[in-house]
XYZ file of N, CA and C in Angstrom:
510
model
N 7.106 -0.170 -1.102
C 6.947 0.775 0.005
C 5.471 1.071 0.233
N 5.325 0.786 1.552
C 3.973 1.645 2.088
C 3.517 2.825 1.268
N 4.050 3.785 1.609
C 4.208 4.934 0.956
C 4.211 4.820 -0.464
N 4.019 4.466 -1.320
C 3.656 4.245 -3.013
C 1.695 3.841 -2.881
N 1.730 3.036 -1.776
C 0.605 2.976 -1.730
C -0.160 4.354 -1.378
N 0.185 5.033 -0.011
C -0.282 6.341 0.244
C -0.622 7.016 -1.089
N 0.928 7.328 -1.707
C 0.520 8.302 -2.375
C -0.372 8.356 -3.586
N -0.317 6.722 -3.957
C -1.374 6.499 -4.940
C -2.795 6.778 -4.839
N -3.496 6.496 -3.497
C -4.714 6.893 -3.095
C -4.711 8.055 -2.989
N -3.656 8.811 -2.772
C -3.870 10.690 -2.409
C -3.893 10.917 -4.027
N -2.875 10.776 -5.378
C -3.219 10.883 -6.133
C -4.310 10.987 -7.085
N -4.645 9.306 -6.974
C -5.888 8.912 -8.351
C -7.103 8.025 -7.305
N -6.767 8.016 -6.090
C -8.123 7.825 -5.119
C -8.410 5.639 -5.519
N -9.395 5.515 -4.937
C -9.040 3.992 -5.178
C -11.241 3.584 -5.143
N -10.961 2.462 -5.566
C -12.526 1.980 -5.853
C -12.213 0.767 -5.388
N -13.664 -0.154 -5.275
C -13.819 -1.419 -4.339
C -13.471 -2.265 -5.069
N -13.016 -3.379 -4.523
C -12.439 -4.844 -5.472
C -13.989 -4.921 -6.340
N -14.837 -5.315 -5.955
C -16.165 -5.557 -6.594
C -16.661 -4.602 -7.190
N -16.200 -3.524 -7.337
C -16.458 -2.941 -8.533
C -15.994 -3.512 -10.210
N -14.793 -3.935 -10.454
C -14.595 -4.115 -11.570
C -15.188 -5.935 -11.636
N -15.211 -6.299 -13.337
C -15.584 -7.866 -13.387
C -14.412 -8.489 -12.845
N -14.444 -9.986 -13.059
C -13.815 -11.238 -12.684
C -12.832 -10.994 -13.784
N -12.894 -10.499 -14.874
C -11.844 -11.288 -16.054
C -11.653 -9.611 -16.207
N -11.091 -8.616 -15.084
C -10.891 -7.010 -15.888
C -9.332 -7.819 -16.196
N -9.117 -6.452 -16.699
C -7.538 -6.274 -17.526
C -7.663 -4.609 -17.187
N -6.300 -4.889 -17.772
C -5.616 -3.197 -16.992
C -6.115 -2.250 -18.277
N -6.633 -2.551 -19.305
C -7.301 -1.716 -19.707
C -8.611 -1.359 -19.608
N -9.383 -2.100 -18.714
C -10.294 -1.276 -18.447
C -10.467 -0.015 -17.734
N -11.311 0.797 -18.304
C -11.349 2.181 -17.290
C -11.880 2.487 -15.672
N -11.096 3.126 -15.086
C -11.509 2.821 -13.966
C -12.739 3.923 -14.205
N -13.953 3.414 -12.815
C -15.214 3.622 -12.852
C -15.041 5.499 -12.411
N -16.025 6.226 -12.746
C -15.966 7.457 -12.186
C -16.502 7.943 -11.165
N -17.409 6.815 -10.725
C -17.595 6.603 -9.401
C -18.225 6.046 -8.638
N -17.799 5.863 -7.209
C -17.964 4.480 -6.792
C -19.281 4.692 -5.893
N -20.333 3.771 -5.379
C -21.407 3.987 -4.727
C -21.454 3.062 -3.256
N -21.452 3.686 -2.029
C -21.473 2.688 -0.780
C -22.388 3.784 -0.287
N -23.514 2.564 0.238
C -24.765 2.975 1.195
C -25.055 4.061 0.932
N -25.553 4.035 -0.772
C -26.674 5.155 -0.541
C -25.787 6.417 -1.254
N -24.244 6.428 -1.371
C -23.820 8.080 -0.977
C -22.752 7.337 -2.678
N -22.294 8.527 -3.152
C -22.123 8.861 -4.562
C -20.597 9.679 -4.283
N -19.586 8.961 -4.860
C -18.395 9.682 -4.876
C -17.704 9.063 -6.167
N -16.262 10.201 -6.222
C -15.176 10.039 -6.993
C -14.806 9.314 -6.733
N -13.627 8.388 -7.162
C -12.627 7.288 -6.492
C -11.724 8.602 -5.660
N -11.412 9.679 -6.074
C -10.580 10.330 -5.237
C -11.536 10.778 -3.787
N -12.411 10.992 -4.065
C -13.395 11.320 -2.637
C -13.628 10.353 -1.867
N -13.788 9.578 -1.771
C -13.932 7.621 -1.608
C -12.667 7.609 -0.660
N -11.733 8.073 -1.222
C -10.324 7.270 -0.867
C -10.059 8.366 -0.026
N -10.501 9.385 0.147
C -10.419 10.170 1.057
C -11.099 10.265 2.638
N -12.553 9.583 1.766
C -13.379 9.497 2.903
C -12.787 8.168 3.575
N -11.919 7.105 3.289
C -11.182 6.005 4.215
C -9.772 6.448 4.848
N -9.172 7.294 3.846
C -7.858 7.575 4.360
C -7.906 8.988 3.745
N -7.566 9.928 5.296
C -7.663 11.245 5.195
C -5.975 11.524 5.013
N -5.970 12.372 4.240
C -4.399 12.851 3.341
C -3.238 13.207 4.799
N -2.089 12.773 4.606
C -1.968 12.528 5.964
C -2.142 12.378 7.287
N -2.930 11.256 6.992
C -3.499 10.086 8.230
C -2.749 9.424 8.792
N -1.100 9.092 7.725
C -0.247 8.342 7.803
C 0.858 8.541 8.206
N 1.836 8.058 9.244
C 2.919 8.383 9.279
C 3.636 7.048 9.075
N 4.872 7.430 8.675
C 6.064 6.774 8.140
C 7.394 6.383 8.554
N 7.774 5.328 9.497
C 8.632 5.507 10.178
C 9.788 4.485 9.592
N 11.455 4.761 10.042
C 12.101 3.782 9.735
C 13.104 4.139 10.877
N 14.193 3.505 10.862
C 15.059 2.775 11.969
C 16.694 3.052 11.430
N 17.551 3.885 10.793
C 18.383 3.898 10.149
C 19.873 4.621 10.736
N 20.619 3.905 11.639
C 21.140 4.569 12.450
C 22.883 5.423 12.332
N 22.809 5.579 10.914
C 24.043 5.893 10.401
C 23.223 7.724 9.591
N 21.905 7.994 10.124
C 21.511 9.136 9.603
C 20.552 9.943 10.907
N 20.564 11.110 10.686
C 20.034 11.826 12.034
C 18.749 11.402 12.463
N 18.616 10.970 13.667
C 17.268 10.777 14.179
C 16.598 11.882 14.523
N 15.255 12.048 14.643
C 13.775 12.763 14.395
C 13.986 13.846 13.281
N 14.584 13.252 12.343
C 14.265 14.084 11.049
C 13.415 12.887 9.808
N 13.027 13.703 8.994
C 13.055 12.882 7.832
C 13.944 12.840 6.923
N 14.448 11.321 6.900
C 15.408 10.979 5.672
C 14.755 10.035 4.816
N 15.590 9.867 3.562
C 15.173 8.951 2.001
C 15.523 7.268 2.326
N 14.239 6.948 2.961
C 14.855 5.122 3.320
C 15.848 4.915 2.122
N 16.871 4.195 2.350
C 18.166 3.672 1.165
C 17.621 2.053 0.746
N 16.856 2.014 0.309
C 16.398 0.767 -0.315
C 15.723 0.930 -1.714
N 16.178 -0.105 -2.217
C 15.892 0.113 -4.005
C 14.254 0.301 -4.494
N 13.238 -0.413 -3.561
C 11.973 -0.298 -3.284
C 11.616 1.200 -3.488
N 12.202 1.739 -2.249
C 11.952 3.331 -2.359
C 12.375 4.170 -3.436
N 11.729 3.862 -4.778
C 12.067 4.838 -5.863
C 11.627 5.743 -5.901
N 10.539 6.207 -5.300
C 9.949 7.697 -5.366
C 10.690 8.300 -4.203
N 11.780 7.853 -3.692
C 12.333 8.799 -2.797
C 11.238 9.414 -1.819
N 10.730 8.606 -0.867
C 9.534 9.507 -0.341
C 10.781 9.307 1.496
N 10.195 10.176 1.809
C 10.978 10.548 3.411
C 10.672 9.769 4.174
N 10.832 9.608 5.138
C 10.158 9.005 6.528
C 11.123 9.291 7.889
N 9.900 9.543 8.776
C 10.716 9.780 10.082
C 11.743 9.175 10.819
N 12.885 9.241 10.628
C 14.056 8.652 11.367
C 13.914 7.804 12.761
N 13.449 7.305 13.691
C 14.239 7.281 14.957
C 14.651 6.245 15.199
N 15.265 6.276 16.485
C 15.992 5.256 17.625
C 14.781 3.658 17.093
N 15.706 2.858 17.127
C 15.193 1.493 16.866
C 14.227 1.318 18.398
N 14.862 1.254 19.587
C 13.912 1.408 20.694
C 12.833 1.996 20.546
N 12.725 2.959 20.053
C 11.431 3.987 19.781
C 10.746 3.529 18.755
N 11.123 3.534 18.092
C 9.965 2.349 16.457
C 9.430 1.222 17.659
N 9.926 0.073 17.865
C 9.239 -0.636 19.172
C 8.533 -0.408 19.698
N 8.724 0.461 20.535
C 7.904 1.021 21.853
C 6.419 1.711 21.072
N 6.784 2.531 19.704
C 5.962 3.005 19.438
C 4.967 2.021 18.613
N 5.057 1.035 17.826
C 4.683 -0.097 17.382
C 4.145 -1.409 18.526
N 4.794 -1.210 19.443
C 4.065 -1.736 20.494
C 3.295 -1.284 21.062
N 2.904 0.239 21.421
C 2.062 1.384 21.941
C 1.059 0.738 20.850
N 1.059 1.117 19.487
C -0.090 1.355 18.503
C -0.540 -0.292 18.920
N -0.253 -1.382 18.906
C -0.755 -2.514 18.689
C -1.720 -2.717 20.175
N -1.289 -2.088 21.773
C -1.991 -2.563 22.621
C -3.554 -1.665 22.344
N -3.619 -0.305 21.895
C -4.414 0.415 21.207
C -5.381 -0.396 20.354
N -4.871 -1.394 19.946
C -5.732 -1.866 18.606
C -5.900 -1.222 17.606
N -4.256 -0.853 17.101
C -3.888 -0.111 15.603
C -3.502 -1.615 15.094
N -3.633 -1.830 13.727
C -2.513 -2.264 13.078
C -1.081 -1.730 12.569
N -0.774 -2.571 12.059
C 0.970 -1.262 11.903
C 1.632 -2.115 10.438
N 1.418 -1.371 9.216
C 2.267 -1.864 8.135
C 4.009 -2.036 8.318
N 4.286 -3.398 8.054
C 5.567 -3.349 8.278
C 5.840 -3.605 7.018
N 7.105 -3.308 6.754
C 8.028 -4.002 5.574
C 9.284 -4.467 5.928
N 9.844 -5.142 5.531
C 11.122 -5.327 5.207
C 11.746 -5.539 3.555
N 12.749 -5.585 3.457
C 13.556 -5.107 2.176
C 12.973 -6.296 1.159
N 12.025 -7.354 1.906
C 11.740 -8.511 0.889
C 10.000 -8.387 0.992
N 9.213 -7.725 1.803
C 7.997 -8.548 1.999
C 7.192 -7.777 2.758
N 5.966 -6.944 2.356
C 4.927 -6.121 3.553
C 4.307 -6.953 4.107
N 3.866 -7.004 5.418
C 3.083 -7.029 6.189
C 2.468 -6.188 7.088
N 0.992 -6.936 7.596
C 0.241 -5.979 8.438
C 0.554 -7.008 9.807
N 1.019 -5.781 11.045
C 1.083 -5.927 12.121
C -0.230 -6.387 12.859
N -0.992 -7.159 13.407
C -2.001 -7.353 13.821
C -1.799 -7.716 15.773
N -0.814 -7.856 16.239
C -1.078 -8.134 17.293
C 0.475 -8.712 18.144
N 0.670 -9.030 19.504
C 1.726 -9.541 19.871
C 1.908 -10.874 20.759
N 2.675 -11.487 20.843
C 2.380 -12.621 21.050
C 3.669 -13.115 22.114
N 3.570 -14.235 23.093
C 4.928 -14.559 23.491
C 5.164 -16.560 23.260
N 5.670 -17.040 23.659
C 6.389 -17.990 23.662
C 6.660 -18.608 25.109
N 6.494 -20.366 25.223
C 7.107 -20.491 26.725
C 7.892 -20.231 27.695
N 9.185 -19.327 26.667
C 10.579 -18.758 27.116
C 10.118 -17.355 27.411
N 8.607 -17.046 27.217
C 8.633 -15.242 27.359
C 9.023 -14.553 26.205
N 10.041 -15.202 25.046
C 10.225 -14.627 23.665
C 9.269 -13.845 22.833
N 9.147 -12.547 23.087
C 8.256 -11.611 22.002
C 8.386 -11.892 20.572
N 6.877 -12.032 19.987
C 6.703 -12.126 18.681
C 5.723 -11.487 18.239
N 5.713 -10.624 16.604
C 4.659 -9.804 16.526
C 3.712 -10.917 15.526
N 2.083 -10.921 15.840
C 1.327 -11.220 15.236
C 1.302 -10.472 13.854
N 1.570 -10.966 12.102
C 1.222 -10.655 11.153
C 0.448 -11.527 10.129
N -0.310 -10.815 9.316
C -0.874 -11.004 8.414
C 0.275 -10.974 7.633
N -0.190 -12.302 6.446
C 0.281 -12.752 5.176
C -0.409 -12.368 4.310
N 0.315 -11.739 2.693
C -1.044 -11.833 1.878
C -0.735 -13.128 1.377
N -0.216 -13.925 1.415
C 0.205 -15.556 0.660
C -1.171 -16.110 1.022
N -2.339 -15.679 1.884
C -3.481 -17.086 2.053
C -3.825 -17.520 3.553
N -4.797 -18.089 3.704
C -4.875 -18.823 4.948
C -4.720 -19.959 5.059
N -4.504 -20.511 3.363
C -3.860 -21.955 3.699
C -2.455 -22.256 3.676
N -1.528 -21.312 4.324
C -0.192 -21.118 5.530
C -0.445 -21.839 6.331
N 0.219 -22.017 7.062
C 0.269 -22.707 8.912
C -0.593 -21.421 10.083
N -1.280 -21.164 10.441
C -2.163 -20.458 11.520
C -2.735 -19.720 10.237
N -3.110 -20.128 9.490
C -4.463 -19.456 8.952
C -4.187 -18.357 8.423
N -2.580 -18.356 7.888
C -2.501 -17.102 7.254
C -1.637 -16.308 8.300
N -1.407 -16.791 9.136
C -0.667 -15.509 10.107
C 0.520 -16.088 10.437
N 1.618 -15.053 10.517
C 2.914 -15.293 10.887
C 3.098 -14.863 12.231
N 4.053 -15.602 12.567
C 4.569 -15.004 14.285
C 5.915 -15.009 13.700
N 6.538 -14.017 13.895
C 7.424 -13.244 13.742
C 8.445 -13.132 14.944
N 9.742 -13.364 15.087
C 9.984 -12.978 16.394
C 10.607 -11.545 16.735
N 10.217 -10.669 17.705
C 10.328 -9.268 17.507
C 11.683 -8.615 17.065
N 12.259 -9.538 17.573
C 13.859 -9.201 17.223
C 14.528 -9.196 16.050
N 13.972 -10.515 15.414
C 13.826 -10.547 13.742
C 13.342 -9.279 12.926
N 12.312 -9.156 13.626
C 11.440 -8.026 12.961
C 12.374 -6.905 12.910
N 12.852 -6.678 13.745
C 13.355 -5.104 14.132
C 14.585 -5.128 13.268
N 15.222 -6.455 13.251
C 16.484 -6.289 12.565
C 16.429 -5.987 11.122
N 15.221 -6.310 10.640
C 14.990 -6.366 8.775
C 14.238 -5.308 8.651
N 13.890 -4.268 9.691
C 12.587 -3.179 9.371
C 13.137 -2.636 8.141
N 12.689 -2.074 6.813
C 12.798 -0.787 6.602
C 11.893 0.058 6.443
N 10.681 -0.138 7.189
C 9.983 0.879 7.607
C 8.207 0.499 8.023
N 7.680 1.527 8.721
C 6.796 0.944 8.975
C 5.889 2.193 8.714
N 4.133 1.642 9.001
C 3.019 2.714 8.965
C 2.278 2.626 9.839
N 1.792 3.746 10.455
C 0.737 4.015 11.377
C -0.196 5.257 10.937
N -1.250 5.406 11.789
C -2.314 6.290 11.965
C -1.007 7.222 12.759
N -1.271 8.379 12.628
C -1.059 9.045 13.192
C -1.564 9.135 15.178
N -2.802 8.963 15.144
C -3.424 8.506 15.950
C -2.884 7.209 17.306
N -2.382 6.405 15.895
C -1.239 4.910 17.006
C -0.204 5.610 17.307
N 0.377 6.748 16.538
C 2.008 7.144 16.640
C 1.863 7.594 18.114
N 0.470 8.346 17.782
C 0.364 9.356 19.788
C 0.248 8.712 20.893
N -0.479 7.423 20.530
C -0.790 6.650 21.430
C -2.208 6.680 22.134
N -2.823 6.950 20.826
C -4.521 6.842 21.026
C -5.659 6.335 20.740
């Protein structure tokens, strides 16, 4: 889940890949703090100054539970039981399509696999497909990017992320 990620950075804050060596192990300690251009922070201040503590919203598509509330996505992923905003499958769309003409990205998941939303795309038939990022590599077929077809997408959501900012449509 998206959201494991959130809350980990709101938790214990996060530091740069190039901070630690080539050969760390999980026992090394993380650094106490990290240095970009000049300016001196915590990993929790750091991770604040990129992602402000709900910055994020959380959406899923679940139509056997009340829409515009928050409910507990039902997927085994979601062990911390974290909420997310209910709505209408049309509306995740529209609103995921809003954030992308914006030039948001939009974390998707499905029950097997995250991706980042990067863009939309069509087909000779006019068939909508969303542009995503893979983390598998760029040596995939397009360099790392999947085309997705939207319909696919929508059918496997269980949930997605935005800026708050994409949710409004800004």
């Amino acid at each position: 889940m998206g959201q494991t990620a959130l809350n980990l950075l709101e938790r214990y804050g996060v530091v740069g890949y190039d901070v630690f060596p080539d050969d760390a192990t999980a026992q090394l300690p993380t650094p106490k703090n990290v240095f970009l251009l000049g300016a001196k922070y915590t990993p929790l201040e750091f991770a604040h100054s990129v992602c402000a503590p709900d910055e994020y919203i959380g959406l899923t598509s679940v139509p056997d539970s009340p829409y515009y509330q928050k409910i507990i996505v039902p997927i085994p992923d979601n062990w911390e039981h974290n909420r997310l905003l209910n709505i209408p499958l049309d509306s995740l769309r529209r609103h995921v399509n809003r954030a992308l003409h914006h030039r948001h990205p939009v974390c998707y998941e499905s029950p097997a696999h995250a991706m980042c939303i990067v863009g939309l795309a069509h087909d000779e038939e006019r068939r909508a497909y969303y542009v995503m990022k893979n983390s598998w590599g760029t040596r995939q077929p397009h360099d790392g990017l999947v085309y997705m077809p939207v319909r696919h997408a929508l059918r496997d959501v269980a949930a997605v992320y935005m800026t708050r900012e994409a949710y409004e449509g800004r």
